[in-house]
Amino acid sequence: MNRKHTNLLFYICLSSLAIFIYYNEILTSPIIDQEVFYLSCDSLLDYLKYPAPVLLIDHEILEQIDRSHCHLQNDKPVKNISETAVTALASMREELINHGIFPFLTGTTLLEWYKECTIPAGKLNLAVMATEFSRNVLTELESGINGWKVVGTTGNIERSLKITLSQNPNTLIEISLMYKDVTEDKEVIHYTGNKNFVFSNYDPWCSTSIHGHIFWITCTPETRLAEEFGEDWKTHTL
């Protein structure tokens, strides 16, 4: 082996040792300090980035990253997974789409999706634009569609309607109509529940995949969550 090959081998061994020491220090230290409530995946990847051009792959890290902008919790990021809830939500989405209505995640369902990259079992929240809804649709829902039954309604269709439906005893879906208004300053706002919750202009729209099902969501979830739950939405408990 000539001197050139010897130097190359020495450099490779030295680089491998440096990478091992650097990466081992990261993986043996807590990824998230106890004082930090959540960490974005982008920040995590920046934290793990080695100063030299090298590809590092660790399955324990990758399995925690469900999507590019999910948030890692102090425990596992994806918890309380309910395939039944996701399937029920997708079923209701299809029923509404068949009536020309395009639902989107809102309320605690949006909050849980953004914080945990999943949706919880129990009561789920969807919203639809009031301009897409009609009394005929309400009548059809009340008569029962594919096993869905209306178990409660509040408000009126003109400015505050909220419908609760059930397909099985363990899952409730609450659909809120979202209404549009213009303030004295000519700003477009949207609101639900007789202006119990007021949002800035709910536009544009994005989509997300939750356990293989596509749902519409706001493109600015942090803004919407702050408007609904307050600036401390990150610590909001369900």
PDB file of C-alpha atoms in Angstrom, residues 2-231:
ATOM      1  CA  ASN A   2       1.549   3.312  -1.064  1.00  0.00           C
ATOM      2  CA  ARG A   3       1.664   6.479   1.021  1.00  0.00           C
ATOM      3  CA  LYS A   4      -1.307   8.022  -0.823  1.00  0.00           C
ATOM      4  CA  HIS A   5      -3.573   5.102   0.031  1.00  0.00           C
ATOM      5  CA  THR A   6      -2.305   5.058   3.609  1.00  0.00           C
ATOM      6  CA  ASN A   7      -3.172   8.743   4.073  1.00  0.00           C
ATOM      7  CA  LEU A   8      -6.627   8.206   2.570  1.00  0.00           C
ATOM      8  CA  LEU A   9      -7.310   5.257   4.875  1.00  0.00           C
ATOM      9  CA  PHE A  10      -6.097   7.272   7.871  1.00  0.00           C
ATOM     10  CA  TYR A  11      -8.380  10.175   6.909  1.00  0.00           C
ATOM     11  CA  ILE A  12     -11.401   7.864   6.541  1.00  0.00           C
ATOM     12  CA  CYS A  13     -10.755   6.237   9.925  1.00  0.00           C
ATOM     13  CA  LEU A  14     -10.245   9.600  11.612  1.00  0.00           C
ATOM     14  CA  SER A  15     -13.416  11.031  10.052  1.00  0.00           C
ATOM     15  CA  SER A  16     -15.426   7.973  11.066  1.00  0.00           C
ATOM     16  CA  LEU A  17     -14.187   8.283  14.644  1.00  0.00           C
ATOM     17  CA  ALA A  18     -15.078  11.995  14.753  1.00  0.00           C
ATOM     18  CA  ILE A  19     -18.541  11.322  13.377  1.00  0.00           C
ATOM     19  CA  PHE A  20     -19.094   8.508  15.858  1.00  0.00           C
ATOM     20  CA  ILE A  21     -18.075  10.674  18.824  1.00  0.00           C
ATOM     21  CA  TYR A  22     -20.193  13.614  17.626  1.00  0.00           C
ATOM     22  CA  TYR A  23     -23.301  11.580  16.854  1.00  0.00           C
ATOM     23  CA  ASN A  24     -23.001   9.370  19.937  1.00  0.00           C
ATOM     24  CA  GLU A  25     -22.939  12.473  22.131  1.00  0.00           C
ATOM     25  CA  ILE A  26     -26.182  13.679  20.537  1.00  0.00           C
ATOM     26  CA  LEU A  27     -27.988  10.354  20.842  1.00  0.00           C
ATOM     27  CA  THR A  28     -26.948   9.814  24.462  1.00  0.00           C
ATOM     28  CA  SER A  29     -28.236  13.268  25.401  1.00  0.00           C
ATOM     29  CA  PRO A  30     -31.946  14.165  25.678  1.00  0.00           C
ATOM     30  CA  ILE A  31     -33.250  15.428  22.336  1.00  0.00           C
ATOM     31  CA  ILE A  32     -35.693  17.697  24.108  1.00  0.00           C
ATOM     32  CA  ASP A  33     -34.968  19.391  27.411  1.00  0.00           C
ATOM     33  CA  GLN A  34     -37.603  18.914  30.069  1.00  0.00           C
ATOM     34  CA  GLU A  35     -38.254  22.645  30.012  1.00  0.00           C
ATOM     35  CA  VAL A  36     -39.053  22.605  26.279  1.00  0.00           C
ATOM     36  CA  PHE A  37     -42.618  21.580  25.507  1.00  0.00           C
ATOM     37  CA  TYR A  38     -42.140  20.762  21.838  1.00  0.00           C
ATOM     38  CA  LEU A  39     -39.518  20.875  19.110  1.00  0.00           C
ATOM     39  CA  SER A  40     -40.202  21.203  15.416  1.00  0.00           C
ATOM     40  CA  CYS A  41     -38.752  18.530  13.162  1.00  0.00           C
ATOM     41  CA  ASP A  42     -36.869  21.190  11.199  1.00  0.00           C
ATOM     42  CA  SER A  43     -35.149  22.315  14.397  1.00  0.00           C
ATOM     43  CA  LEU A  44     -34.374  18.716  15.294  1.00  0.00           C
ATOM     44  CA  LEU A  45     -32.695  18.080  11.949  1.00  0.00           C
ATOM     45  CA  ASP A  46     -30.680  21.290  12.298  1.00  0.00           C
ATOM     46  CA  TYR A  47     -29.630  20.112  15.754  1.00  0.00           C
ATOM     47  CA  LEU A  48     -28.479  16.741  14.390  1.00  0.00           C
ATOM     48  CA  LYS A  49     -26.651  18.246  11.409  1.00  0.00           C
ATOM     49  CA  TYR A  50     -22.971  17.346  11.395  1.00  0.00           C
ATOM     50  CA  PRO A  51     -20.622  20.183  10.300  1.00  0.00           C
ATOM     51  CA  ALA A  52     -19.111  17.983   7.559  1.00  0.00           C
ATOM     52  CA  PRO A  53     -20.972  16.726   4.458  1.00  0.00           C
ATOM     53  CA  VAL A  54     -22.075  13.293   5.625  1.00  0.00           C
ATOM     54  CA  LEU A  55     -25.319  11.316   5.592  1.00  0.00           C
ATOM     55  CA  LEU A  56     -26.474  10.114   9.012  1.00  0.00           C
ATOM     56  CA  ILE A  57     -29.431   7.766   9.245  1.00  0.00           C
ATOM     57  CA  ASP A  58     -30.830   6.526  12.540  1.00  0.00           C
ATOM     58  CA  HIS A  59     -34.063   4.542  12.604  1.00  0.00           C
ATOM     59  CA  GLU A  60     -34.906   5.704  16.145  1.00  0.00           C
ATOM     60  CA  ILE A  61     -34.881   9.298  14.928  1.00  0.00           C
ATOM     61  CA  LEU A  62     -36.662   8.615  11.645  1.00  0.00           C
ATOM     62  CA  GLU A  63     -39.513   6.687  13.255  1.00  0.00           C
ATOM     63  CA  GLN A  64     -40.303   9.765  15.360  1.00  0.00           C
ATOM     64  CA  ILE A  65     -40.733  11.973  12.296  1.00  0.00           C
ATOM     65  CA  ASP A  66     -44.220  11.403  10.912  1.00  0.00           C
ATOM     66  CA  ARG A  67     -44.182  14.440   8.603  1.00  0.00           C
ATOM     67  CA  SER A  68     -41.921  17.375   7.879  1.00  0.00           C
ATOM     68  CA  HIS A  69     -43.504  19.842  10.282  1.00  0.00           C
ATOM     69  CA  CYS A  70     -44.878  17.650  13.069  1.00  0.00           C
ATOM     70  CA  HIS A  71     -43.900  18.419  16.631  1.00  0.00           C
ATOM     71  CA  LEU A  72     -41.994  16.072  18.903  1.00  0.00           C
ATOM     72  CA  GLN A  73     -43.272  15.719  22.447  1.00  0.00           C
ATOM     73  CA  ASN A  74     -41.335  14.781  25.557  1.00  0.00           C
ATOM     74  CA  ASP A  75     -42.790  11.297  25.179  1.00  0.00           C
ATOM     75  CA  LYS A  76     -43.690   9.621  21.871  1.00  0.00           C
ATOM     76  CA  PRO A  77     -44.955  12.129  19.274  1.00  0.00           C
ATOM     77  CA  VAL A  78     -47.711   9.910  17.924  1.00  0.00           C
ATOM     78  CA  LYS A  79     -50.019   8.631  20.637  1.00  0.00           C
ATOM     79  CA  ASN A  80     -53.659   7.796  21.169  1.00  0.00           C
ATOM     80  CA  ILE A  81     -53.916   6.606  17.577  1.00  0.00           C
ATOM     81  CA  SER A  82     -57.491   5.663  16.710  1.00  0.00           C
ATOM     82  CA  GLU A  83     -57.960   4.064  13.323  1.00  0.00           C
ATOM     83  CA  THR A  84     -61.697   3.952  14.050  1.00  0.00           C
ATOM     84  CA  ALA A  85     -61.781   7.717  14.552  1.00  0.00           C
ATOM     85  CA  VAL A  86     -59.768   8.386  11.389  1.00  0.00           C
ATOM     86  CA  THR A  87     -61.982   6.061   9.357  1.00  0.00           C
ATOM     87  CA  ALA A  88     -65.131   7.702  10.728  1.00  0.00           C
ATOM     88  CA  LEU A  89     -63.789  11.157   9.938  1.00  0.00           C
ATOM     89  CA  ALA A  90     -62.904  10.066   6.394  1.00  0.00           C
ATOM     90  CA  SER A  91     -66.387   8.573   5.983  1.00  0.00           C
ATOM     91  CA  MET A  92     -68.061  11.837   6.973  1.00  0.00           C
ATOM     92  CA  ARG A  93     -65.693  13.756   4.698  1.00  0.00           C
ATOM     93  CA  GLU A  94     -66.865  11.647   1.751  1.00  0.00           C
ATOM     94  CA  GLU A  95     -70.538  12.165   2.618  1.00  0.00           C
ATOM     95  CA  LEU A  96     -70.066  15.927   2.709  1.00  0.00           C
ATOM     96  CA  ILE A  97     -68.033  15.978  -0.506  1.00  0.00           C
ATOM     97  CA  ASN A  98     -70.840  14.077  -2.230  1.00  0.00           C
ATOM     98  CA  HIS A  99     -73.072  17.025  -1.314  1.00  0.00           C
ATOM     99  CA  GLY A 100     -70.603  19.592  -2.665  1.00  0.00           C
ATOM    100  CA  ILE A 101     -69.323  20.493   0.813  1.00  0.00           C
ATOM    101  CA  PHE A 102     -65.613  20.506   1.625  1.00  0.00           C
ATOM    102  CA  PRO A 103     -64.918  19.991   5.353  1.00  0.00           C
ATOM    103  CA  PHE A 104     -61.688  20.861   7.151  1.00  0.00           C
ATOM    104  CA  LEU A 105     -60.174  20.034  10.528  1.00  0.00           C
ATOM    105  CA  THR A 106     -60.779  22.518  13.297  1.00  0.00           C
ATOM    106  CA  GLY A 107     -60.934  22.811  17.088  1.00  0.00           C
ATOM    107  CA  THR A 108     -59.307  20.164  19.246  1.00  0.00           C
ATOM    108  CA  THR A 109     -58.949  17.850  16.237  1.00  0.00           C
ATOM    109  CA  LEU A 110     -56.748  20.423  14.479  1.00  0.00           C
ATOM    110  CA  LEU A 111     -54.872  20.985  17.733  1.00  0.00           C
ATOM    111  CA  GLU A 112     -54.213  17.285  18.288  1.00  0.00           C
ATOM    112  CA  TRP A 113     -53.219  16.756  14.651  1.00  0.00           C
ATOM    113  CA  TYR A 114     -50.709  19.602  14.786  1.00  0.00           C
ATOM    114  CA  LYS A 115     -49.211  18.596  18.136  1.00  0.00           C
ATOM    115  CA  GLU A 116     -49.289  14.813  17.804  1.00  0.00           C
ATOM    116  CA  CYS A 117     -49.484  14.085  14.052  1.00  0.00           C
ATOM    117  CA  THR A 118     -52.647  12.058  14.698  1.00  0.00           C
ATOM    118  CA  ILE A 119     -56.225  12.606  15.834  1.00  0.00           C
ATOM    119  CA  PRO A 120     -57.774  11.450  19.106  1.00  0.00           C
ATOM    120  CA  ALA A 121     -60.656   9.092  19.635  1.00  0.00           C
ATOM    121  CA  GLY A 122     -63.901  10.455  20.990  1.00  0.00           C
ATOM    122  CA  LYS A 123     -65.308  13.771  19.842  1.00  0.00           C
ATOM    123  CA  LEU A 124     -63.939  15.044  16.527  1.00  0.00           C
ATOM    124  CA  ASN A 125     -64.255  18.528  15.054  1.00  0.00           C
ATOM    125  CA  LEU A 126     -64.903  19.525  11.453  1.00  0.00           C
ATOM    126  CA  ALA A 127     -65.958  22.857  10.015  1.00  0.00           C
ATOM    127  CA  VAL A 128     -67.626  23.708   6.718  1.00  0.00           C
ATOM    128  CA  MET A 129     -68.288  27.014   5.049  1.00  0.00           C
ATOM    129  CA  ALA A 130     -71.881  28.113   5.591  1.00  0.00           C
ATOM    130  CA  THR A 131     -72.154  29.140   1.935  1.00  0.00           C
ATOM    131  CA  GLU A 132     -71.779  25.461   0.939  1.00  0.00           C
ATOM    132  CA  PHE A 133     -74.385  24.221   3.405  1.00  0.00           C
ATOM    133  CA  SER A 134     -78.163  24.201   2.952  1.00  0.00           C
ATOM    134  CA  ARG A 135     -81.325  23.183   4.751  1.00  0.00           C
ATOM    135  CA  ASN A 136     -81.681  20.254   2.355  1.00  0.00           C
ATOM    136  CA  VAL A 137     -78.332  18.876   3.513  1.00  0.00           C
ATOM    137  CA  LEU A 138     -79.381  19.312   7.139  1.00  0.00           C
ATOM    138  CA  THR A 139     -82.621  17.464   6.424  1.00  0.00           C
ATOM    139  CA  GLU A 140     -80.724  14.599   4.779  1.00  0.00           C
ATOM    140  CA  LEU A 141     -78.342  14.350   7.724  1.00  0.00           C
ATOM    141  CA  GLU A 142     -81.251  14.313  10.154  1.00  0.00           C
ATOM    142  CA  SER A 143     -82.918  11.514   8.188  1.00  0.00           C
ATOM    143  CA  GLY A 144     -79.749   9.411   8.455  1.00  0.00           C
ATOM    144  CA  ILE A 145     -77.054   8.775   5.839  1.00  0.00           C
ATOM    145  CA  ASN A 146     -75.048   5.522   5.699  1.00  0.00           C
ATOM    146  CA  GLY A 147     -75.397   4.870   9.392  1.00  0.00           C
ATOM    147  CA  TRP A 148     -74.776   8.452  10.493  1.00  0.00           C
ATOM    148  CA  LYS A 149     -77.315   9.866  12.929  1.00  0.00           C
ATOM    149  CA  VAL A 150     -77.722  13.416  14.180  1.00  0.00           C
ATOM    150  CA  VAL A 151     -77.567  13.268  17.978  1.00  0.00           C
ATOM    151  CA  GLY A 152     -77.677  16.998  18.611  1.00  0.00           C
ATOM    152  CA  THR A 153     -77.882  20.463  17.046  1.00  0.00           C
ATOM    153  CA  THR A 154     -77.363  23.941  18.471  1.00  0.00           C
ATOM    154  CA  GLY A 155     -77.872  27.377  16.999  1.00  0.00           C
ATOM    155  CA  ASN A 156     -79.483  28.215  13.681  1.00  0.00           C
ATOM    156  CA  ILE A 157     -78.371  27.815  10.108  1.00  0.00           C
ATOM    157  CA  GLU A 158     -78.182  31.570   9.506  1.00  0.00           C
ATOM    158  CA  ARG A 159     -75.306  32.335  11.896  1.00  0.00           C
ATOM    159  CA  SER A 160     -74.445  29.682  14.480  1.00  0.00           C
ATOM    160  CA  LEU A 161     -75.335  26.108  13.472  1.00  0.00           C
ATOM    161  CA  LYS A 162     -73.434  23.230  15.049  1.00  0.00           C
ATOM    162  CA  ILE A 163     -74.346  19.586  14.353  1.00  0.00           C
ATOM    163  CA  THR A 164     -73.197  16.520  16.285  1.00  0.00           C
ATOM    164  CA  LEU A 165     -73.344  13.154  14.500  1.00  0.00           C
ATOM    165  CA  SER A 166     -72.541   9.589  15.470  1.00  0.00           C
ATOM    166  CA  GLN A 167     -71.929   6.386  13.539  1.00  0.00           C
ATOM    167  CA  ASN A 168     -70.807   4.271  16.490  1.00  0.00           C
ATOM    168  CA  PRO A 169     -70.979   4.705  20.284  1.00  0.00           C
ATOM    169  CA  ASN A 170     -67.286   5.605  20.578  1.00  0.00           C
ATOM    170  CA  THR A 171     -67.069   8.378  17.984  1.00  0.00           C
ATOM    171  CA  LEU A 172     -68.863  11.707  17.749  1.00  0.00           C
ATOM    172  CA  ILE A 173     -68.251  14.252  15.001  1.00  0.00           C
ATOM    173  CA  GLU A 174     -69.169  17.864  15.595  1.00  0.00           C
ATOM    174  CA  ILE A 175     -69.612  19.935  12.441  1.00  0.00           C
ATOM    175  CA  SER A 176     -69.555  23.704  12.850  1.00  0.00           C
ATOM    176  CA  LEU A 177     -70.692  26.060  10.125  1.00  0.00           C
ATOM    177  CA  MET A 178     -68.177  28.825   9.505  1.00  0.00           C
ATOM    178  CA  TYR A 179     -69.567  32.192   8.455  1.00  0.00           C
ATOM    179  CA  LYS A 180     -67.927  35.098   6.662  1.00  0.00           C
ATOM    180  CA  ASP A 181     -68.131  38.745   7.650  1.00  0.00           C
ATOM    181  CA  VAL A 182     -66.362  42.043   6.981  1.00  0.00           C
ATOM    182  CA  THR A 183     -65.283  44.338   9.814  1.00  0.00           C
ATOM    183  CA  GLU A 184     -65.596  48.118   9.906  1.00  0.00           C
ATOM    184  CA  ASP A 185     -61.951  48.220   8.804  1.00  0.00           C
ATOM    185  CA  LYS A 186     -62.886  46.225   5.691  1.00  0.00           C
ATOM    186  CA  GLU A 187     -61.076  43.130   6.937  1.00  0.00           C
ATOM    187  CA  VAL A 188     -62.524  39.727   6.055  1.00  0.00           C
ATOM    188  CA  ILE A 189     -63.111  37.482   9.064  1.00  0.00           C
ATOM    189  CA  HIS A 190     -64.663  34.074   9.621  1.00  0.00           C
ATOM    190  CA  TYR A 191     -66.470  32.913  12.728  1.00  0.00           C
ATOM    191  CA  THR A 192     -68.361  30.012  14.255  1.00  0.00           C
ATOM    192  CA  GLY A 193     -70.956  29.768  17.002  1.00  0.00           C
ATOM    193  CA  ASN A 194     -72.473  33.254  16.791  1.00  0.00           C
ATOM    194  CA  LYS A 195     -68.957  34.750  16.855  1.00  0.00           C
ATOM    195  CA  ASN A 196     -67.845  32.726  19.868  1.00  0.00           C
ATOM    196  CA  PHE A 197     -64.699  32.011  17.858  1.00  0.00           C
ATOM    197  CA  VAL A 198     -63.503  34.648  15.397  1.00  0.00           C
ATOM    198  CA  PHE A 199     -60.738  33.969  12.881  1.00  0.00           C
ATOM    199  CA  SER A 200     -58.859  36.116  10.422  1.00  0.00           C
ATOM    200  CA  ASN A 201     -59.548  35.374   6.749  1.00  0.00           C
ATOM    201  CA  TYR A 202     -59.573  31.576   6.466  1.00  0.00           C
ATOM    202  CA  ASP A 203     -57.599  31.337   3.247  1.00  0.00           C
ATOM    203  CA  PRO A 204     -55.631  29.684   1.615  1.00  0.00           C
ATOM    204  CA  TRP A 205     -56.141  25.949   2.111  1.00  0.00           C
ATOM    205  CA  CYS A 206     -53.748  23.024   2.431  1.00  0.00           C
ATOM    206  CA  SER A 207     -54.160  19.282   2.891  1.00  0.00           C
ATOM    207  CA  THR A 208     -52.571  16.626   5.078  1.00  0.00           C
ATOM    208  CA  SER A 209     -52.443  12.844   5.216  1.00  0.00           C
ATOM    209  CA  ILE A 210     -53.478  11.230   8.495  1.00  0.00           C
ATOM    210  CA  HIS A 211     -52.898   7.477   8.572  1.00  0.00           C
ATOM    211  CA  GLY A 212     -53.501   7.251   4.827  1.00  0.00           C
ATOM    212  CA  HIS A 213     -56.512   9.592   4.611  1.00  0.00           C
ATOM    213  CA  ILE A 214     -56.391  13.081   3.075  1.00  0.00           C
ATOM    214  CA  PHE A 215     -58.024  15.972   4.952  1.00  0.00           C
ATOM    215  CA  TRP A 216     -58.238  19.691   4.294  1.00  0.00           C
ATOM    216  CA  ILE A 217     -56.618  21.954   6.847  1.00  0.00           C
ATOM    217  CA  THR A 218     -55.639  25.573   7.201  1.00  0.00           C
ATOM    218  CA  CYS A 219     -52.248  26.515   5.765  1.00  0.00           C
ATOM    219  CA  THR A 220     -51.548  28.535   8.934  1.00  0.00           C
ATOM    220  CA  PRO A 221     -52.399  26.177  11.815  1.00  0.00           C
ATOM    221  CA  GLU A 222     -50.478  28.084  14.481  1.00  0.00           C
ATOM    222  CA  THR A 223     -52.421  31.260  13.680  1.00  0.00           C
ATOM    223  CA  ARG A 224     -55.757  29.412  13.845  1.00  0.00           C
ATOM    224  CA  LEU A 225     -54.877  27.620  17.072  1.00  0.00           C
ATOM    225  CA  ALA A 226     -53.822  30.880  18.715  1.00  0.00           C
ATOM    226  CA  GLU A 227     -57.083  32.500  17.601  1.00  0.00           C
ATOM    227  CA  GLU A 228     -59.138  29.669  19.079  1.00  0.00           C
ATOM    228  CA  PHE A 229     -57.170  28.542  22.134  1.00  0.00           C
ATOM    229  CA  GLY A 230     -55.059  31.607  22.906  1.00  0.00           C
ATOM    230  CA  GLU A 231     -51.318  32.165  22.728  1.00  0.00           C
TER     231      GLU A 231
END
